[in-house]
Short mmCIF file of C-alpha atoms in Angstrom, two decimals:
data_model
loop_
_atom_site.label_atom_id
_atom_site.label_comp_id
_atom_site.label_asym_id
_atom_site.label_seq_id
_atom_site.Cartn_x
_atom_site.Cartn_y
_atom_site.Cartn_z
CA MET A 709 -5.05 -29.63 -33.24
CA ALA A 710 -4.06 -26.07 -32.52
CA GLY A 711 -6.97 -23.63 -32.36
CA SER A 712 -7.72 -20.73 -34.62
CA VAL A 713 -5.50 -17.70 -34.95
CA PHE A 714 -8.02 -15.55 -33.10
CA ILE A 715 -8.07 -17.82 -30.04
CA ARG A 716 -4.30 -18.28 -29.87
CA HIS A 717 -3.45 -14.65 -30.59
CA PRO A 718 -6.20 -12.25 -29.47
CA ARG A 719 -3.90 -9.26 -29.95
CA TYR A 720 -3.97 -9.92 -33.68
CA ALA A 721 -7.77 -10.27 -33.84
CA ILE A 722 -8.47 -6.55 -34.23
CA VAL A 723 -5.73 -6.18 -36.82
CA LEU A 724 -6.98 -9.14 -38.81
CA ALA A 725 -10.60 -7.93 -38.66
CA PHE A 726 -9.53 -4.61 -40.09
CA LEU A 727 -7.45 -6.22 -42.80
CA LEU A 728 -10.24 -8.53 -43.84
CA ALA A 729 -12.66 -5.61 -44.18
CA SER A 730 -10.34 -3.15 -45.90
CA SER A 731 -10.20 -2.78 -49.65
CA LEU A 732 -6.57 -1.69 -49.45
CA TYR A 733 -5.40 -4.46 -47.11
CA LEU A 734 -7.30 -7.40 -48.46
CA ILE A 735 -7.08 -11.00 -47.35
CA LEU A 736 -9.88 -12.63 -49.28
CA PRO A 737 -10.38 -16.36 -49.96
CA LEU A 738 -11.62 -16.91 -53.49
CA SER A 739 -13.53 -19.78 -55.04
CA GLY A 740 -10.83 -22.35 -55.54
CA PRO A 741 -10.12 -24.51 -58.57
CA PRO A 742 -10.90 -28.24 -58.56
CA GLY A 743 -8.79 -30.07 -56.04
CA GLY A 744 -9.85 -28.28 -52.88
CA PHE A 745 -7.37 -25.38 -52.93
CA THR A 746 -8.59 -21.93 -51.91
CA PRO A 747 -6.30 -19.11 -53.06
CA LEU A 748 -5.42 -16.29 -50.68
CA ARG A 749 -4.96 -12.70 -51.82
CA PHE A 750 -2.79 -10.22 -49.97
CA ALA A 751 -1.85 -6.59 -50.30
CA ASN A 752 1.60 -5.81 -51.71
CA ASN A 753 3.96 -5.85 -48.74
CA ASP A 754 5.85 -2.87 -50.14
CA PHE A 755 2.99 -0.74 -48.80
CA THR A 756 2.25 -2.46 -45.51
CA ASP A 757 3.48 -2.03 -41.96
CA LEU A 758 4.86 -4.62 -39.54
CA SER A 759 1.52 -5.41 -37.92
CA TYR A 760 0.03 -6.24 -41.31
CA ARG A 761 2.95 -8.47 -42.29
CA MET A 762 2.68 -10.34 -38.99
CA ALA A 763 -1.05 -10.86 -39.45
CA GLN A 764 -0.50 -11.99 -43.03
CA ALA A 765 2.13 -14.50 -41.95
CA GLU A 766 -0.25 -15.91 -39.34
CA VAL A 767 -2.98 -16.44 -41.93
CA ILE A 768 -0.52 -18.31 -44.14
CA TYR A 769 0.67 -20.42 -41.21
CA GLU A 770 -2.93 -21.25 -40.28
CA ARG A 771 -3.26 -22.72 -43.77
CA THR A 772 -0.21 -24.93 -43.07
CA ILE A 773 -1.88 -26.30 -39.93
CA GLN A 774 -4.97 -27.20 -41.96
CA GLU A 775 -2.84 -28.86 -44.62
CA ARG A 776 -0.99 -30.86 -41.97
CA ALA A 777 -4.31 -32.29 -40.80
CA GLY A 778 -5.03 -33.33 -44.37
CA LEU A 779 -1.64 -35.01 -44.73
CA ILE A 780 -2.19 -36.97 -41.53
CA GLU A 781 -5.60 -38.04 -42.80
CA ARG A 782 -4.00 -39.16 -46.05
CA TYR A 783 -1.24 -41.30 -44.56
CA GLY A 784 -2.85 -42.30 -41.24
CA PRO A 785 -5.58 -41.50 -40.90
CA LYS A 786 -4.57 -41.33 -37.20
CA ALA A 787 -1.37 -39.70 -35.99
CA SER A 788 -0.45 -42.93 -34.21
CA GLU A 789 -0.33 -44.65 -37.62
CA ILE A 790 2.20 -42.28 -39.19
CA ASP A 791 5.82 -43.42 -39.54
CA MET A 792 8.54 -40.85 -38.90
CA PHE A 793 10.62 -42.25 -41.77
CA PRO A 794 8.67 -44.83 -43.80
CA PRO A 795 10.46 -47.78 -45.43
CA ASN A 796 11.52 -47.43 -49.06
CA LYS A 797 8.63 -47.46 -51.57
CA SER A 798 5.97 -47.62 -48.87
CA PRO A 799 3.87 -45.51 -49.00
CA TRP A 800 4.06 -43.62 -52.26
CA PRO A 801 4.37 -40.68 -52.73
CA ALA A 802 7.03 -40.92 -50.05
CA TYR A 803 7.42 -38.55 -47.10
CA THR A 804 9.42 -37.93 -43.93
CA VAL A 805 8.32 -36.38 -40.66
CA TRP A 806 9.69 -32.99 -41.73
CA ASP A 807 7.11 -32.75 -44.53
CA PHE A 808 4.42 -32.32 -41.87
CA PHE A 809 6.20 -29.36 -40.29
CA PRO A 810 7.35 -26.91 -42.98
CA ALA A 811 8.85 -23.59 -41.92
CA SER A 812 6.02 -21.64 -43.54
CA PHE A 813 5.81 -18.60 -41.28
CA ASN A 814 7.06 -15.53 -43.13
CA CYS A 815 9.72 -13.59 -41.30
CA PRO A 816 8.61 -9.93 -41.69
CA HIS A 817 12.24 -8.80 -42.06
CA GLU A 818 15.39 -9.94 -43.84
CA VAL A 819 16.52 -13.53 -43.22
CA ARG A 820 20.26 -14.14 -42.93
CA ARG A 821 22.48 -17.05 -42.19
CA ILE A 822 24.78 -16.04 -39.34
CA GLY A 823 27.96 -18.12 -39.03
CA VAL A 824 29.70 -20.44 -41.46
CA LEU A 825 28.02 -22.37 -44.22
CA GLY A 826 27.52 -25.98 -43.22
CA ASP A 827 27.34 -27.10 -39.61
CA GLY A 828 27.57 -24.16 -37.20
CA GLY A 829 25.66 -21.37 -38.91
CA LYS A 830 22.07 -20.44 -38.02
CA TRP A 831 19.29 -18.61 -39.85
CA VAL A 832 18.17 -15.40 -38.13
CA CYS A 833 15.12 -13.22 -38.79
CA GLY A 834 15.71 -9.48 -38.74
CA LEU A 835 19.21 -9.17 -37.32
CA SER A 836 18.97 -5.52 -38.37
CA ARG A 837 16.45 -5.04 -35.56
CA VAL A 838 19.15 -5.57 -32.90
CA VAL A 839 22.18 -3.99 -34.58
CA GLU A 840 21.74 -0.80 -32.54
CA LYS A 841 19.82 -2.31 -29.60
CA LYS A 842 21.69 -1.36 -26.43
CA ASP A 843 20.25 -4.09 -24.22
CA CYS A 844 20.56 -6.90 -26.79
CA VAL A 845 20.87 -10.29 -25.08
CA VAL A 846 21.81 -13.57 -26.78
CA TYR A 847 21.95 -17.01 -25.15
CA SER A 848 23.88 -19.78 -26.90
CA VAL A 849 23.36 -23.24 -25.44
CA GLY A 850 25.54 -25.98 -26.89
CA ILE A 851 28.79 -24.65 -28.30
CA ASN A 852 31.05 -27.66 -28.80
CA THR A 853 34.02 -26.42 -30.85
CA GLU A 854 32.21 -24.08 -33.27
CA SER A 855 31.51 -20.42 -32.43
CA SER A 856 31.20 -18.82 -35.87
CA PHE A 857 27.54 -17.98 -35.17
CA GLU A 858 28.43 -16.08 -32.02
CA ALA A 859 31.47 -14.45 -33.65
CA GLU A 860 29.56 -13.08 -36.64
CA LEU A 861 26.65 -11.96 -34.47
CA LEU A 862 29.06 -9.97 -32.29
CA ALA A 863 30.73 -8.47 -35.36
CA GLU A 864 27.40 -7.46 -36.95
CA THR A 865 25.91 -5.78 -33.86
CA LYS A 866 27.13 -2.93 -31.67
CA HIS A 867 25.88 -3.89 -28.23
CA CYS A 868 24.73 -7.53 -28.21
CA LYS A 869 26.25 -9.64 -25.46
CA VAL A 870 26.39 -13.43 -25.71
CA TRP A 871 25.98 -15.79 -22.76
CA GLY A 872 27.34 -19.25 -23.65
CA TYR A 873 26.54 -22.56 -21.93
CA ASP A 874 28.15 -25.95 -22.55
CA PHE A 875 29.52 -28.40 -19.99
CA SER A 876 31.51 -30.33 -22.62
CA VAL A 877 34.00 -27.52 -23.38
CA LYS A 878 35.91 -24.89 -21.44
CA GLY A 879 34.77 -21.83 -23.36
CA PHE A 880 33.89 -20.34 -26.73
CA ALA A 881 35.80 -21.61 -29.75
CA LYS A 882 38.60 -19.68 -31.43
CA GLN A 883 36.35 -17.96 -33.99
CA ILE A 884 35.60 -15.20 -31.48
CA PRO A 885 38.50 -12.68 -31.58
CA SER A 886 40.04 -11.54 -28.32
CA HIS A 887 38.78 -7.96 -28.70
CA GLN A 888 35.16 -9.22 -28.63
CA LEU A 889 35.46 -11.48 -25.59
CA HIS A 890 34.39 -8.66 -23.26
CA ARG A 891 30.92 -8.99 -24.81
CA THR A 892 30.69 -12.67 -23.92
CA GLU A 893 30.21 -14.69 -20.77
CA PHE A 894 30.68 -18.46 -20.58
CA HIS A 895 29.56 -21.05 -18.02
CA PRO A 896 30.04 -24.85 -18.08
CA TYR A 897 26.33 -25.46 -17.46
CA GLY A 898 23.73 -27.41 -19.37
CA LEU A 899 20.17 -26.34 -20.17
CA ALA A 900 17.62 -28.82 -18.85
CA GLY A 901 14.13 -29.18 -17.46
CA PHE A 902 15.46 -29.19 -13.88
CA ASP A 903 18.05 -27.50 -11.66
CA ARG A 904 21.08 -29.40 -10.41
CA ALA A 905 24.38 -28.04 -9.11
CA ALA A 906 27.61 -29.69 -10.26
CA SER A 907 28.53 -32.75 -8.24
CA GLY A 908 31.54 -34.98 -8.89
CA THR A 909 31.47 -35.84 -12.59
CA GLU A 910 27.90 -34.60 -12.99
CA PRO A 911 27.75 -31.16 -14.64
CA ALA A 912 25.53 -28.36 -13.45
CA MET A 913 22.14 -28.26 -15.18
CA TYR A 914 19.66 -25.41 -15.00
CA THR A 915 16.34 -24.36 -16.48
CA LEU A 916 16.17 -21.26 -18.65
CA LYS A 917 14.21 -19.46 -15.95
CA THR A 918 17.00 -20.14 -13.44
CA LEU A 919 19.75 -19.02 -15.83
CA MET A 920 17.90 -15.78 -16.55
CA LYS A 921 17.47 -15.16 -12.84
CA MET A 922 21.20 -15.72 -12.28
CA ASN A 923 21.98 -13.12 -14.96
CA GLY A 924 19.28 -10.64 -13.97
CA HIS A 925 17.55 -10.93 -17.34
CA GLU A 926 13.86 -10.58 -18.09
CA HIS A 927 14.13 -11.04 -21.85
CA ILE A 928 16.40 -12.73 -24.40
CA ASP A 929 16.46 -11.47 -27.98
CA ILE A 930 17.97 -14.57 -29.60
CA LEU A 931 18.12 -18.03 -28.04
CA LYS A 932 20.23 -20.71 -29.77
CA VAL A 933 19.82 -24.27 -28.49
CA ASP A 934 21.58 -27.49 -29.50
CA VAL A 935 21.30 -30.02 -26.68
CA GLU A 936 21.59 -33.32 -28.57
CA GLY A 937 18.07 -34.67 -28.13
CA TRP A 938 17.25 -33.13 -24.76
CA GLU A 939 15.29 -30.37 -26.52
CA PHE A 940 12.02 -32.27 -26.12
CA ASP A 941 12.04 -32.42 -22.32
CA THR A 942 13.85 -29.10 -21.97
CA LEU A 943 11.43 -27.08 -24.09
CA THR A 944 8.38 -28.79 -22.62
CA THR A 945 9.49 -27.80 -19.12
CA LEU A 946 10.48 -24.33 -20.32
CA ILE A 947 7.07 -23.70 -21.86
CA ASN A 948 5.24 -25.05 -18.82
CA SER A 949 7.28 -22.82 -16.50
CA PHE A 950 6.10 -19.72 -18.37
CA LYS A 951 2.43 -20.68 -18.72
CA GLY A 952 0.20 -17.67 -18.41
CA SER A 953 2.83 -15.36 -19.88
CA ALA A 954 4.74 -15.06 -23.14
CA LEU A 955 7.99 -16.94 -23.58
CA PRO A 956 10.89 -14.62 -22.66
CA PHE A 957 12.73 -14.65 -25.99
CA GLY A 958 12.22 -13.12 -29.41
CA GLN A 959 13.38 -16.01 -31.56
CA LEU A 960 14.78 -19.50 -31.21
CA GLN A 961 17.37 -21.34 -33.30
CA LEU A 962 17.01 -25.04 -32.52
CA GLU A 963 18.48 -28.28 -33.83
CA ILE A 964 15.89 -31.05 -33.50
CA HIS A 965 17.07 -34.63 -33.08
CA ALA A 966 14.27 -37.02 -34.00
CA TRP A 967 16.02 -40.18 -32.81
CA ASP A 968 13.64 -42.88 -31.55
CA ARG A 969 10.63 -40.57 -31.61
CA LYS A 970 7.08 -41.57 -32.47
CA PHE A 971 5.12 -39.29 -34.78
CA GLU A 972 2.20 -38.94 -32.40
CA THR A 973 4.39 -37.71 -29.53
CA PHE A 974 6.43 -35.49 -31.87
CA LEU A 975 3.20 -33.89 -33.14
CA LYS A 976 1.98 -33.16 -29.61
CA TRP A 977 5.34 -31.65 -28.70
CA TRP A 978 5.34 -29.49 -31.84
CA GLN A 979 1.81 -28.28 -31.10
CA THR A 980 3.03 -27.29 -27.64
CA LEU A 981 5.57 -25.03 -29.35
CA GLU A 982 2.88 -23.58 -31.60
CA ASP A 983 0.47 -22.95 -28.74
CA ALA A 984 3.28 -21.12 -26.91
CA GLY A 985 3.63 -18.77 -29.89
CA LEU A 986 6.61 -20.26 -31.73
CA ARG A 987 6.41 -20.11 -35.52
CA PRO A 988 9.06 -21.75 -37.78
CA PHE A 989 10.35 -19.38 -40.44
CA TRP A 990 13.33 -21.42 -41.70
CA THR A 991 14.49 -25.02 -41.73
CA GLU A 992 17.58 -26.83 -42.90
CA PRO A 993 18.09 -30.61 -42.74
CA ASN A 994 21.42 -31.77 -41.37
CA LEU A 995 22.68 -33.52 -44.50
CA VAL A 996 26.14 -34.06 -43.05
CA TYR A 997 24.51 -36.39 -40.54
CA VAL A 998 22.63 -38.16 -43.33
CA ASN A 999 25.86 -38.60 -45.26
CA TYR A 1000 27.70 -40.24 -42.36
CA ALA A 1001 24.91 -41.97 -40.40
CA ASN A 1002 24.67 -45.75 -40.80
CA GLU A 1003 20.94 -45.66 -41.47
CA GLY A 1004 21.18 -42.61 -43.71
CA LYS A 1005 17.93 -41.14 -42.37
CA PRO A 1006 17.45 -37.37 -41.88
CA HIS A 1007 16.95 -37.55 -38.11
CA LEU A 1008 18.36 -34.05 -37.55
CA ALA A 1009 17.00 -30.73 -38.76
CA GLU A 1010 17.73 -27.11 -37.91
CA TYR A 1011 14.69 -24.92 -37.30
CA SER A 1012 14.43 -21.21 -36.63
CA PHE A 1013 11.34 -19.93 -34.82
CA LEU A 1014 9.88 -16.48 -34.27
CA ASN A 1015 7.95 -15.87 -31.05
CA VAL A 1016 4.66 -14.16 -32.01
CA LYS A 1017 3.37 -13.75 -28.46
CA GLY A 1018 4.29 -10.93 -26.13
CA ASP A 1019 6.41 -7.94 -27.08
CA ASN A 1020 9.74 -8.34 -28.81
CA VAL A 1021 11.76 -6.28 -31.24
CA PHE A 1022 11.23 -8.71 -34.13
CA THR A 1023 7.43 -8.68 -34.09
CA LYS A 1024 6.56 -5.18 -32.88
CA ASP A 1025 7.86 -1.66 -33.38
CA LEU A 1026 9.00 -0.95 -29.82
CA HIS A 1027 9.80 2.64 -28.91
#
């Protein structure tokens, strides 16, 4: 199980210590009512700065981790005994894997859906933070035939440039108007946990570190990834390649495909994301897939994560 907030995020330790001791910025557990719940009290966010809101969100997310352990104990009690999608009427109350991983981290800014309603749009935390940012960098991996996310993001910001990657199409979809194409760059590459140049019918595949090196980038503000199930290996390799340093992006929009996954391995993978500093602030099940899939199970879910480690424009006031 992931460690405490102080171990995982030492840069928040001083802030949290101050908040816990302050009468104005109070985070104080109270004696809970019967049932084991311990209420948390917080200062009114109308009078708090970004560092406080980040620390507050981390305290709330720490509670989610504790509650996840309790849910595993209830239905397991071991993780290896948990079903991803239990059969009808067994157990009751019913659950799915997504109930163990709620998007309970509070984005400290506005949350907006960028792109069309339905399949294609993504939830973004604090787009206002990059509207004027001159070196704003966006990577979009997995485009298919839908580019409304990229089109609206370009329209809403002044300087953001979008790098697109997808070996199954020849470029961005028609939603991006011609006058915005100069702020885009497309390559028929895939994102993977290894590097491989194109050969015959095999497309080129590269790690995020390699793609960033090709482009001369040290940081990505927004990273959108939809790689049809390869996200498990890809993100594991990505995280391992940046061990010892913060992940090089501010937030991540990711579609997770839970096909043929075991709960125990999914949990370990998710904890790898958490330990790397990724916090889910929004989730949306892919109900179109549920509607048309033969089994009718919610195998797919969109998640949006904020990176709380390192310095990025969404979590710190950078000057």
